[in-house]
Coordinates of N, CA and C in Angstrom, one line a residue:
M1 N 169.4 24.5 5.4 CA 168.7 25.0 6.5 C 169.3 24.7 7.9
I2 N 169.9 23.4 7.9 CA 170.5 23.0 9.1 C 171.8 23.9 9.4
A3 N 172.6 24.1 8.4 CA 173.8 24.9 8.6 C 173.4 26.3 8.9
L4 N 172.4 26.9 8.4 CA 171.9 28.2 8.7 C 171.5 28.3 10.2
A5 N 170.7 27.3 10.6 CA 170.3 27.3 12.0 C 171.4 27.1 13.0
L6 N 172.4 26.2 12.6 CA 173.6 26.0 13.4 C 174.4 27.3 13.5
S7 N 174.5 28.0 12.4 CA 175.2 29.3 12.4 C 174.6 30.3 13.4
A8 N 173.3 30.3 13.4 CA 172.6 31.2 14.4 C 172.9 30.8 15.8
I9 N 172.9 29.5 16.1 CA 173.3 29.0 17.4 C 174.7 29.4 17.7
V10 N 175.6 29.1 16.8 CA 177.1 29.4 17.0 C 177.2 30.9 17.3
D11 N 176.5 31.7 16.6 CA 176.5 33.2 16.7 C 176.1 33.6 18.2
L12 N 175.0 33.0 18.6 CA 174.6 33.4 20.0 C 175.5 32.8 21.1
V13 N 176.0 31.6 20.9 CA 176.9 31.0 21.9 C 178.2 31.8 21.9
G14 N 178.7 32.2 20.7 CA 179.9 33.0 20.5 C 179.7 34.4 21.2
A15 N 178.5 35.0 21.1 CA 178.3 36.3 21.7 C 178.3 36.1 23.2
V16 N 177.7 35.1 23.8 CA 177.7 34.9 25.2 C 179.1 34.7 25.7
L17 N 179.9 33.9 25.0 CA 181.3 33.6 25.4 C 182.1 34.9 25.3
A18 N 181.9 35.6 24.2 CA 182.7 36.9 24.0 C 182.3 37.9 25.1
W19 N 181.1 37.9 25.5 CA 180.7 38.8 26.6 C 181.3 38.4 27.9
Q20 N 181.3 37.1 28.2 CA 181.9 36.6 29.4 C 183.5 36.8 29.4
F21 N 184.1 36.6 28.3 CA 185.6 36.7 28.2 C 186.1 38.1 28.1
E22 N 185.4 38.9 27.4 CA 185.9 40.3 27.1 C 185.3 41.4 27.8
S23 N 184.1 41.3 28.3 CA 183.4 42.4 28.9 C 184.1 42.8 30.2
G24 N 184.4 44.1 30.4 CA 185.0 44.6 31.6 C 186.6 44.5 31.6
V25 N 187.1 43.9 30.5 CA 188.6 43.8 30.4 C 189.1 45.2 29.9
K26 N 190.2 45.6 30.5 CA 190.8 46.9 30.1 C 191.2 46.8 28.7
G27 N 190.8 47.8 27.9 CA 191.1 47.9 26.5 C 190.1 47.2 25.6
S28 N 189.1 46.5 26.2 CA 188.1 45.8 25.4 C 187.0 46.8 24.9
D29 N 186.5 46.5 23.7 CA 185.4 47.3 23.1 C 184.1 46.7 23.4
I30 N 184.1 45.6 24.1 CA 182.8 44.9 24.4 C 182.4 45.3 25.8
H31 N 181.3 46.1 25.8 CA 180.8 46.7 27.1 C 179.5 46.1 27.5
G32 N 178.9 45.4 26.6 CA 177.6 44.8 26.9 C 177.3 43.6 25.9
F33 N 176.1 43.0 26.1 CA 175.8 41.9 25.2 C 175.7 42.3 23.7
G34 N 175.2 43.5 23.5 CA 175.0 44.0 22.1 C 176.3 44.1 21.4
D35 N 177.4 44.6 22.1 CA 178.7 44.6 21.5 C 179.2 43.2 21.2
A36 N 179.0 42.3 22.2 CA 179.4 40.9 22.0 C 178.7 40.2 20.8
L37 N 177.4 40.5 20.7 CA 176.7 39.9 19.5 C 177.2 40.5 18.2
F38 N 177.5 41.8 18.2 CA 178.0 42.4 17.0 C 179.3 41.8 16.6
F39 N 180.2 41.6 17.6 CA 181.5 41.0 17.4 C 181.4 39.6 16.8
S40 N 180.5 38.8 17.5 CA 180.4 37.4 17.1 C 179.8 37.3 15.6
T41 N 178.8 38.1 15.4 CA 178.1 38.1 14.1 C 179.0 38.5 13.0
V42 N 179.8 39.6 13.2 CA 180.7 40.1 12.2 C 181.8 39.0 11.9
Q43 N 182.3 38.4 13.0 CA 183.3 37.4 12.8 C 182.8 36.2 11.9
I44 N 181.6 35.7 12.1 CA 181.2 34.6 11.3 C 180.7 35.0 9.9
L45 N 180.5 36.3 9.7 CA 180.0 36.7 8.4 C 181.1 37.3 7.5
T46 N 182.1 38.0 8.1 CA 183.1 38.6 7.3 C 184.5 38.4 7.8
I47 N 184.7 37.6 8.9 CA 186.1 37.4 9.4 C 186.8 38.7 9.6
S48 N 186.1 39.7 10.2 CA 186.7 41.0 10.4 C 185.8 41.7 11.4
S49 N 186.4 42.7 12.1 CA 185.6 43.5 13.0 C 186.4 44.8 13.3
S50 N 185.6 45.8 13.5 CA 186.2 47.1 13.8 C 186.5 47.3 15.3
L51 N 186.2 46.3 16.1 CA 186.5 46.3 17.5 C 187.9 45.9 17.7
K52 N 188.5 46.3 18.9 CA 189.9 46.0 19.2 C 190.0 44.5 19.7
N53 N 188.9 43.9 20.0 CA 188.9 42.6 20.5 C 189.4 41.6 19.6
P54 N 189.8 40.4 20.0 CA 189.9 40.0 21.4 C 191.1 40.4 22.1
I55 N 190.9 40.5 23.4 CA 192.0 41.0 24.3 C 192.5 39.8 25.1
T56 N 191.6 38.9 25.6 CA 192.0 37.8 26.5 C 192.4 36.6 25.6
A57 N 193.1 35.7 26.3 CA 193.5 34.4 25.6 C 192.3 33.6 25.2
A58 N 191.3 33.5 26.1 CA 190.1 32.8 25.8 C 189.4 33.5 24.6
G59 N 189.3 34.8 24.6 CA 188.7 35.5 23.5 C 189.4 35.3 22.2
K60 N 190.7 35.1 22.2 CA 191.4 34.9 21.0 C 191.1 33.5 20.4
V61 N 191.0 32.5 21.3 CA 190.6 31.1 20.9 C 189.2 31.2 20.3
L62 N 188.3 31.9 21.0 CA 186.9 32.0 20.5 C 186.9 32.7 19.1
D63 N 187.7 33.7 18.9 CA 187.8 34.4 17.7 C 188.3 33.4 16.5
V64 N 189.3 32.6 16.8 CA 189.7 31.7 15.8 C 188.6 30.7 15.5
A65 N 187.9 30.2 16.5 CA 186.8 29.2 16.3 C 185.7 29.8 15.4
L66 N 185.4 31.1 15.7 CA 184.4 31.8 14.9 C 184.8 32.0 13.5
E67 N 186.1 32.3 13.3 CA 186.6 32.5 11.9 C 186.7 31.2 11.2
L68 N 187.0 30.1 11.8 CA 187.0 28.7 11.2 C 185.6 28.4 10.8
W69 N 184.6 28.7 11.6 CA 183.2 28.5 11.3 C 182.8 29.3 10.0
A70 N 183.3 30.5 10.0 CA 183.0 31.3 8.8 C 183.6 30.8 7.6
V71 N 184.9 30.4 7.7 CA 185.6 29.9 6.5 C 184.9 28.6 5.9
F72 N 184.5 27.7 6.8 CA 184.0 26.4 6.3 C 182.5 26.3 6.2
V73 N 181.8 26.8 7.1 CA 180.3 26.6 7.1 C 179.6 27.8 6.4
V74 N 179.9 29.0 6.7 CA 179.2 30.1 6.1 C 179.5 30.2 4.6
T75 N 180.8 29.9 4.2 CA 181.1 29.9 2.8 C 180.4 28.7 2.1
A76 N 180.2 27.6 2.8 CA 179.5 26.5 2.2 C 178.0 26.8 2.0
I77 N 177.4 27.6 2.9 CA 176.0 28.1 2.7 C 176.0 29.0 1.5
A78 N 176.9 29.9 1.4 CA 176.9 30.8 0.2 C 177.1 30.0 -1.0
G79 N 178.0 29.0 -1.0 CA 178.2 28.2 -2.2 C 176.9 27.4 -2.6
S80 N 176.2 27.0 -1.6 CA 175.0 26.2 -1.9 C 173.9 27.1 -2.6
F81 N 173.9 28.4 -2.1 CA 172.9 29.3 -2.7 C 173.4 29.6 -4.2
A82 N 174.7 29.8 -4.4 CA 175.2 30.0 -5.7 C 174.9 28.8 -6.7
A83 N 175.1 27.6 -6.2 CA 174.9 26.4 -7.0 C 173.4 26.3 -7.3
F84 N 172.5 26.6 -6.3 CA 171.1 26.5 -6.6 C 170.7 27.5 -7.7
F85 N 171.1 28.7 -7.6 CA 170.7 29.7 -8.6 C 171.4 29.5 -10.0
H86 N 172.6 28.9 -9.9 CA 173.3 28.6 -11.2 C 172.7 27.4 -11.9
S87 N 172.1 26.5 -11.2 CA 171.6 25.3 -11.8 C 170.5 25.5 -12.8
G88 N 169.8 26.6 -12.7 CA 168.8 26.9 -13.7 C 169.3 27.5 -15.0
D89 N 170.6 27.9 -15.0 CA 171.2 28.4 -16.2 C 171.7 27.3 -17.1
G90 N 171.6 27.5 -18.3 CA 172.2 26.5 -19.2 C 172.1 27.0 -20.7
P91 N 172.8 26.3 -21.6 CA 172.7 26.7 -23.0 C 171.5 26.4 -23.7

């Protein structure tokens, strides 16, 4: 539950930062907070996005940080669910 709550916080902070770094930049697909939240959420859930972002150097650093969170924390959450459901199985 802690990792899930922290992931929600990271998602919101990532969205605010993406909005600040990328909104209004030429070539950016982030035009509002909704776009930034979409970008942040997709990055921590799938490490992928259909948006052209990030454009700025700060946005690229944020992108890598969100992807690292996804690789280590979100996969750990998924693994804990799998272990929980698998623990009931047995011969």
